[in-house]
Every structure is written in C-alpha cells, then in structure tokens.
Short mmCIF file of C-alpha atoms in Angstrom, two decimals:
data_model
loop_
_atom_site.label_atom_id
_atom_site.label_comp_id
_atom_site.label_asym_id
_atom_site.label_seq_id
_atom_site.Cartn_x
_atom_site.Cartn_y
_atom_site.Cartn_z
CA MET A 17 0.00 0.00 0.00
CA ALA A 18 1.34 3.43 -0.95
CA GLU A 19 2.30 5.68 1.94
CA HIS A 20 -0.23 8.43 2.62
CA VAL A 21 1.29 11.85 2.05
CA GLU A 22 -0.65 14.95 3.02
CA ASP A 23 -0.61 17.52 0.24
CA LEU A 24 -2.55 20.64 -0.70
CA SER A 25 -5.58 18.61 -1.75
CA ASN A 26 -6.03 16.18 1.15
CA PHE A 27 -4.82 18.39 4.02
CA SER A 28 -6.53 18.70 7.38
CA LEU A 29 -6.81 22.32 8.46
CA HIS A 30 -6.77 21.14 12.10
CA THR A 31 -3.14 20.04 11.73
CA PHE A 32 -1.87 21.85 8.63
CA ASP A 33 1.88 22.50 8.67
CA ALA A 34 3.37 24.36 5.71
CA ALA A 35 6.86 23.13 6.60
CA THR A 36 6.00 19.45 6.23
CA VAL A 37 3.09 19.32 3.77
CA ALA A 38 3.81 17.41 0.55
CA GLY A 39 6.97 15.93 2.01
CA GLY A 40 8.58 19.27 2.86
CA LEU A 41 8.01 20.69 -0.62
CA LEU A 42 7.75 24.35 0.35
CA PRO A 43 11.05 24.70 2.25
CA GLU A 44 12.67 22.85 -0.66
CA MET A 45 11.28 25.35 -3.16
CA ALA A 46 12.23 28.25 -0.92
CA GLU A 47 15.85 27.12 -0.81
CA VAL A 48 16.05 26.99 -4.61
CA PHE A 49 14.58 30.49 -4.92
CA GLY A 50 16.84 31.92 -2.23
CA VAL A 51 14.17 32.45 0.42
CA ASP A 52 14.75 31.65 4.09
CA PHE A 53 11.78 29.51 5.16
CA ASP A 54 10.84 30.09 8.81
CA PRO A 55 8.33 27.48 10.06
CA GLU A 56 7.33 29.80 12.91
CA HIS A 57 6.32 32.49 10.41
CA ALA A 58 5.27 30.30 7.50
CA ALA A 59 2.76 32.71 5.97
CA GLN A 60 5.37 35.46 5.73
CA SER A 61 7.94 33.06 4.28
CA LEU A 62 5.41 31.93 1.68
CA THR A 63 4.64 35.54 0.79
CA GLU A 64 8.35 36.06 0.13
CA LEU A 65 8.56 32.82 -1.87
CA SER A 66 5.57 33.81 -3.98
CA GLY A 67 7.26 37.12 -4.77
CA ALA A 68 10.50 35.36 -5.67
CA ILE A 69 8.60 33.22 -8.16
CA GLY A 70 6.76 36.22 -9.59
CA LYS A 71 4.79 39.24 -8.47
CA SER A 72 2.31 39.51 -11.34
CA LYS A 73 -1.23 38.20 -10.92
CA VAL A 74 -1.13 37.54 -14.67
CA LEU A 75 0.79 34.32 -14.18
CA GLN A 76 2.15 34.16 -17.72
CA ASP A 77 4.15 37.30 -16.95
CA ASN A 78 6.13 35.43 -14.27
CA ILE A 79 7.47 32.68 -16.51
CA GLY A 80 10.71 34.49 -17.33
CA GLN A 81 11.46 35.02 -13.64
CA VAL A 82 10.96 31.31 -12.92
CA GLN A 83 13.15 30.31 -15.85
CA GLU A 84 15.94 32.57 -14.62
CA VAL A 85 16.16 30.30 -11.58
CA LEU A 86 15.22 26.88 -12.97
CA GLY A 87 16.50 27.31 -16.51
CA THR A 88 14.78 27.22 -19.87
CA ASP A 89 15.56 23.60 -20.75
CA GLN A 90 13.68 20.36 -20.17
CA ASP A 91 15.34 19.85 -16.78
CA GLY A 92 13.90 23.12 -15.51
CA LEU A 93 10.46 22.22 -16.80
CA SER A 94 10.67 18.79 -15.16
CA ILE A 95 11.65 20.28 -11.80
CA ALA A 96 8.66 22.64 -11.85
CA ALA A 97 6.32 19.87 -13.04
CA ASP A 98 7.48 17.51 -10.29
CA TRP A 99 6.99 20.20 -7.66
CA LEU A 100 3.52 20.97 -8.95
CA GLU A 101 2.54 17.31 -8.97
CA ARG A 102 3.80 16.80 -5.42
CA SER A 103 1.82 19.82 -4.22
CA GLY A 104 -1.51 18.26 -5.18
CA VAL A 105 -3.07 21.56 -6.25
CA GLN A 106 -3.98 20.28 -9.70
CA LYS A 107 -6.32 17.66 -8.24
CA ALA A 108 -10.08 18.17 -8.21
CA LEU A 109 -11.58 19.28 -4.90
CA ASP A 110 -15.04 18.67 -3.49
CA ARG A 111 -14.61 19.14 0.26
CA ASN A 112 -14.76 21.58 3.12
CA LEU A 113 -11.69 23.44 4.34
CA TRP A 114 -11.33 21.47 7.53
CA THR A 115 -11.60 17.79 6.77
CA PRO A 116 -10.32 15.65 3.89
CA GLY A 117 -12.91 13.21 2.64
CA SER A 118 -15.80 15.61 3.25
CA GLN A 119 -18.09 16.51 0.37
CA THR A 120 -20.15 19.52 -0.62
CA PRO A 121 -23.67 18.87 0.73
CA ARG A 122 -26.51 18.52 -1.74
CA ASP A 123 -28.38 21.31 0.04
CA VAL A 124 -25.47 23.77 0.19
CA GLY A 125 -26.92 27.25 0.53
CA ALA A 126 -25.11 28.97 -2.33
CA ILE A 127 -22.31 28.64 -4.85
CA VAL A 128 -20.01 31.64 -5.27
CA MET A 129 -17.87 32.36 -8.32
CA THR A 130 -15.88 35.44 -9.23
CA ASP A 131 -14.81 36.55 -12.66
CA SER A 132 -11.40 35.20 -13.55
CA MET A 133 -9.54 34.66 -16.81
CA ALA A 134 -11.93 33.68 -19.61
CA ASN A 135 -10.61 30.13 -19.87
CA GLY A 136 -10.96 29.80 -16.11
CA GLN A 137 -14.57 30.95 -16.19
CA ASP A 138 -15.28 28.47 -18.97
CA ARG A 139 -13.79 25.61 -16.95
CA THR A 140 -15.60 26.61 -13.76
CA THR A 141 -18.87 26.79 -15.67
CA ALA A 142 -18.24 23.31 -17.10
CA LEU A 143 -17.43 22.06 -13.59
CA LEU A 144 -20.78 23.28 -12.30
CA GLN A 145 -22.55 21.71 -15.26
CA ARG A 146 -21.04 18.35 -14.28
CA TRP A 147 -21.88 18.90 -10.61
CA ALA A 148 -25.51 19.56 -11.55
CA GLU A 149 -25.67 16.24 -13.38
CA GLN A 150 -24.68 14.15 -10.35
CA GLY A 151 -28.16 12.93 -9.54
CA ARG A 152 -29.58 16.33 -8.62
CA SER A 153 -32.96 17.63 -9.73
CA ARG A 154 -33.19 21.23 -10.87
CA ASP A 155 -35.12 22.07 -7.71
CA GLU A 156 -32.16 20.91 -5.61
CA LEU A 157 -29.58 23.11 -7.26
CA PRO A 158 -28.40 26.12 -5.23
CA ARG A 159 -28.27 29.64 -6.56
CA VAL A 160 -24.98 30.62 -8.17
CA PHE A 161 -23.66 34.08 -7.34
CA LEU A 162 -21.11 35.45 -9.80
CA ALA A 163 -19.36 38.50 -8.36
CA THR A 164 -17.66 40.38 -11.17
CA GLY A 165 -15.33 43.34 -11.56
CA ASN A 166 -14.64 45.72 -14.40
CA ARG A 167 -11.37 44.24 -15.62
CA ILE A 168 -11.05 44.21 -19.40
CA MET A 169 -10.49 40.67 -20.68
CA ASP A 170 -7.58 41.37 -23.00
CA THR A 171 -4.69 39.25 -21.73
CA LYS A 172 -2.67 37.11 -24.13
CA THR A 173 -4.63 33.97 -23.38
CA GLU A 174 -8.03 35.69 -23.36
CA VAL A 175 -7.83 37.36 -26.76
CA THR A 176 -7.69 33.89 -28.35
CA ASN A 177 -10.65 32.55 -26.36
CA ALA A 178 -13.46 31.79 -28.82
CA SER A 179 -16.17 33.54 -26.79
CA VAL A 180 -14.01 36.62 -26.21
CA GLU A 181 -13.25 36.77 -29.93
CA GLN A 182 -16.97 36.60 -30.74
CA MET A 183 -17.79 39.36 -28.27
CA TYR A 184 -14.99 41.51 -29.70
CA ASP A 185 -16.44 41.07 -33.19
CA VAL A 186 -19.86 42.21 -31.97
CA MET A 187 -18.81 44.98 -29.57
CA GLY A 188 -15.68 46.26 -31.26
CA ARG A 189 -13.80 45.90 -27.97
CA TYR A 190 -12.92 43.27 -25.41
CA PRO A 191 -15.56 42.51 -22.76
CA THR A 192 -15.41 43.17 -19.04
CA GLY A 193 -15.77 40.33 -16.57
CA TYR A 194 -19.39 41.31 -16.00
CA GLU A 195 -20.19 41.32 -19.72
CA TYR A 196 -18.58 37.92 -20.15
CA GLY A 197 -20.58 36.56 -17.24
CA GLU A 198 -23.86 37.85 -18.67
CA SER A 199 -23.21 36.65 -22.23
CA VAL A 200 -21.38 33.36 -21.66
CA VAL A 201 -21.59 32.09 -18.08
CA ARG A 202 -25.20 32.87 -17.19
CA PRO A 203 -26.89 31.20 -20.21
CA THR A 204 -24.86 28.03 -19.75
CA LEU A 205 -25.59 27.72 -16.04
CA VAL A 206 -29.28 28.54 -16.50
CA SER A 207 -29.48 25.78 -19.13
CA ALA A 208 -27.96 23.42 -16.55
CA GLY A 209 -30.77 24.29 -14.12
CA TYR A 210 -29.17 26.88 -11.86
CA LYS A 211 -30.62 30.18 -10.78
CA VAL A 212 -27.91 32.78 -11.37
CA THR A 213 -27.27 36.19 -9.86
CA ILE A 214 -24.50 38.27 -11.44
CA ILE A 215 -23.29 41.30 -9.54
CA PRO A 216 -21.10 43.94 -11.22
CA TYR A 217 -18.64 45.97 -9.16
CA ASP A 218 -16.72 48.95 -10.50
CA THR A 219 -13.32 47.63 -9.47
CA ALA A 220 -10.74 45.17 -10.75
CA ASN A 221 -9.49 44.41 -7.23
CA GLY A 222 -10.52 40.91 -6.14
CA SER A 223 -10.37 41.67 -2.42
CA GLU A 224 -12.63 44.67 -2.90
CA VAL A 225 -15.07 42.58 -4.92
CA ALA A 226 -15.20 40.03 -2.09
CA ASP A 227 -15.71 42.66 0.60
CA ARG A 228 -18.47 44.45 -1.27
CA PHE A 229 -20.21 41.18 -2.09
CA ILE A 230 -20.25 40.24 1.60
CA SER A 231 -21.80 43.63 2.39
CA ASP A 232 -24.49 43.10 -0.24
CA TYR A 233 -25.32 39.47 0.61
CA PRO A 234 -24.55 38.93 4.31
CA ALA A 235 -27.33 36.38 4.81
CA ILE A 236 -25.69 33.66 2.74
CA PHE A 237 -22.70 33.65 5.11
CA GLY A 238 -24.94 32.32 7.84
CA GLY A 239 -25.04 28.98 6.03
CA GLU A 240 -22.85 26.70 3.96
CA ILE A 241 -21.23 28.09 0.82
CA ALA A 242 -19.35 26.37 -2.00
CA PHE A 243 -16.66 28.40 -3.75
CA ALA A 244 -16.18 27.22 -7.34
CA ARG A 245 -12.93 27.74 -9.21
CA VAL A 246 -10.44 25.97 -11.46
CA ALA A 247 -7.77 23.58 -10.18
CA ASN A 248 -5.11 25.30 -8.04
CA SER A 249 -7.27 28.34 -7.26
CA GLY A 250 -10.15 27.11 -5.09
CA VAL A 251 -8.47 27.42 -1.71
CA GLN A 252 -7.28 30.92 -2.62
CA LEU A 253 -10.79 32.09 -3.51
CA ALA A 254 -12.29 30.57 -0.38
CA GLY A 255 -9.53 32.05 1.76
CA GLN A 256 -10.05 35.52 0.31
CA PHE A 257 -13.75 35.52 1.21
CA ARG A 258 -13.19 33.80 4.56
CA ARG A 259 -10.68 36.45 5.68
CA ALA A 260 -13.05 39.23 4.61
CA VAL A 261 -15.87 37.70 6.66
CA HIS A 262 -13.65 37.22 9.72
CA ALA A 263 -12.45 40.83 9.43
CA ARG A 264 -16.03 41.82 10.31
CA GLY A 265 -15.87 39.82 13.52
CA TRP A 266 -18.42 37.27 12.36
CA ASN A 267 -18.36 33.71 13.70
CA PHE A 268 -17.91 31.88 10.40
CA ASP A 269 -16.51 28.51 9.32
CA THR A 270 -15.21 27.06 12.57
CA ALA A 271 -13.89 23.57 13.26
CA GLU A 272 -17.16 22.81 15.04
CA ASN A 273 -19.28 24.26 12.23
CA PRO A 274 -17.58 24.01 8.81
CA GLN A 275 -19.28 26.30 6.30
CA VAL A 276 -16.75 26.78 3.49
CA TYR A 277 -16.71 24.16 0.73
CA ILE A 278 -14.52 24.14 -2.35
CA LEU A 279 -15.33 22.83 -5.82
CA THR A 280 -12.55 22.68 -8.42
CA ASP A 281 -11.79 20.72 -11.55
CA GLU A 282 -8.63 18.78 -12.31
CA GLN A 283 -6.04 19.71 -14.93
CA PRO A 284 -3.00 17.66 -16.00
CA ILE A 285 0.46 19.18 -15.84
CA ALA A 286 2.43 19.98 -18.99
CA ARG A 287 5.71 18.07 -19.17
CA ASN A 288 6.97 18.87 -22.67
CA GLU A 289 6.85 21.62 -25.27
CA GLU A 290 3.87 20.11 -27.09
CA GLU A 291 1.79 20.08 -23.91
CA LEU A 292 2.96 23.59 -23.00
CA SER A 293 1.47 24.81 -26.28
CA GLN A 294 -1.97 23.45 -25.25
CA SER A 295 -2.74 25.87 -22.43
CA ARG A 296 -6.44 25.02 -22.34
CA ARG A 297 -5.69 21.34 -21.70
CA PHE A 298 -2.53 21.44 -19.59
CA GLN A 299 -1.26 23.53 -16.69
CA ASN A 300 2.08 25.21 -17.31
CA PRO A 301 4.17 24.25 -14.26
CA HIS A 302 6.14 27.49 -14.48
CA THR A 303 2.94 29.33 -13.57
CA GLY A 304 1.40 26.57 -11.46
CA ILE A 305 4.10 26.52 -8.78
CA ARG A 306 3.17 30.04 -7.67
CA GLN A 307 -0.41 28.84 -7.29
CA ALA A 308 0.82 26.04 -5.05
CA VAL A 309 2.67 28.53 -2.87
CA GLN A 310 -0.34 30.84 -2.70
CA THR A 311 -2.57 27.92 -1.73
CA ALA A 312 -0.22 27.00 1.11
CA ARG A 313 0.00 30.65 2.17
CA ASN A 314 -3.78 30.86 2.44
CA LEU A 315 -3.89 27.73 4.58
CA ALA A 316 -1.06 29.02 6.77
CA LEU A 317 -2.97 32.27 7.34
CA MET A 318 -6.02 30.27 8.42
CA THR A 319 -4.03 28.44 11.10
CA GLN A 320 -2.26 31.48 12.60
#
C-alpha cells in the first residue's frame, strides 16, 4: 500500500503544517529560490517565496522570472512539473476546508464564483454543469452568485478565447468580466438548471469585490457556501472571502461548524513543449508553482 502523504488537496486544516506538507516541498522550493523559510512564520515566508517566483497576478508574466532560476531547458520544466505534482493543487476538490474526505452537501446554501480569466470561467462553468448532473434535480440546485469586476479581458490567453473573440467582433472591444458573465456564463448555467445572480462591481481588485459582495449578501454567510474555481485556485478564492468575513468579527466557518466548501476541476500538468502549447488542456508548471505557494500561504494564514 502506498504511503499516505498529506498535500494541498487532502490536508486537514486542524493540523496543517506548511513546513511538512507534501513531504517538505515548500522549504525545498524556498531554498532553490533563495528564500529563508521560517516554520514559525510560514505565511510570511510563503509571501516572500511567492514574490521570488513572480509578483504579477497575470501568471504568464512570471514565466521568465521562474526560468531565470530553474533554466529554460527540459530539466527546468521537469523540476517545476514535479513540484507541482507533489503539491496536489492540480487535483479536483469537493470538500470543506477542515476535513479531507468531506463533500459539498446537496443542500449547500449557495455557490459563489468570481470573474477570472476567460478560460478559467469556462472551466468553472463546465465544472458546475457536471456537478448539476450528479443525480440532482433542478429544484435541488443552489443559486450561483457570480461577483464580477470591471477588468477588461484582454490578456494574451483571453484574446484567443473563442467567446471573447466573438464578443470583440460584436462589440468592437474586449468585454469586461461582467459582460462575459452575462453573455457566456449565465446562459450556460441557466441551461444546466441553476438560478444565477450576477453582480457587477466597478473595481478590478478581487479583495474589494469580495468585501463588497459580503456587504451586499450577508445572509448567505450564515449557512454553507461552496466556492467554485479551477484547479489550483479554489483554496485561494475561499480564503479571500473567509478572511473578509472574519475581518467583520463574524463567527464563520469554525472547526465545530464548517461552512466553506470548495469545488474545483482537475487539470494535467504539462511536461513537454507540445503540452505547454496546449494551455487550455494542460497547466504550465512554471505558472502553477506560484499557485501552489499561494494555496499553502492561504492555509497558513487560516491556522495562525
């Protein structure tokens, strides 16, 4: 029987330790990137490691910085891919934050999405379509809340997204996250049986979107909520909202009363140039390793 190794998919928040998770992966990465990993101040060390990997939220912009450390050859790609695989962040999640093996309840009160990169929104929408088909009647499906900002969807990967291209042809410009949600996400989720509420906010700051959403819909934080996102981003989204709720002094998502659930898909890791060229099918490990660090950082913040 294979030895059980706790990673960033099967962790227990009760006992999470950033220094030992995934076989000591994070201190190992920190050493390579020249960051001193302090187990007593893990969240701060992970913030520094994330910055050493790349500071841009547009992950593609960090690739050059990663390659400066790991190299541009196959060996560098393999190192990053192995790290990403060990982390577990590319695995699908359907669980609460506290306990591995838990599952999102059928009667969860709400599902929350936020606007992300176009490909990410497409994958999250497809994930919720599949979730709806798992023996649930339309009457059982929770309402989906899509909190959107005003970011223009014009990054390198978005301008080649088929739906973005179609909207550009019609509008003569690239859509905002809200416009993409209304035109692409809502119709698909409604067809799957969901009731959908899309809320536009005049900001591109994700933390501000979360805070304003909580102000507008406080009642849903009295129950159980599933946060839906693509592989490697679910814990980050849940953590962002959870911190914003706790900042208000609310008693939310405790060990005795878990309320935060996470739904993500799974995406294989690119291990050669051919797979790197298929960004919609494979995760680039040069960008994925920062997501692993950010996931661990969010968990470390929750256990402080």
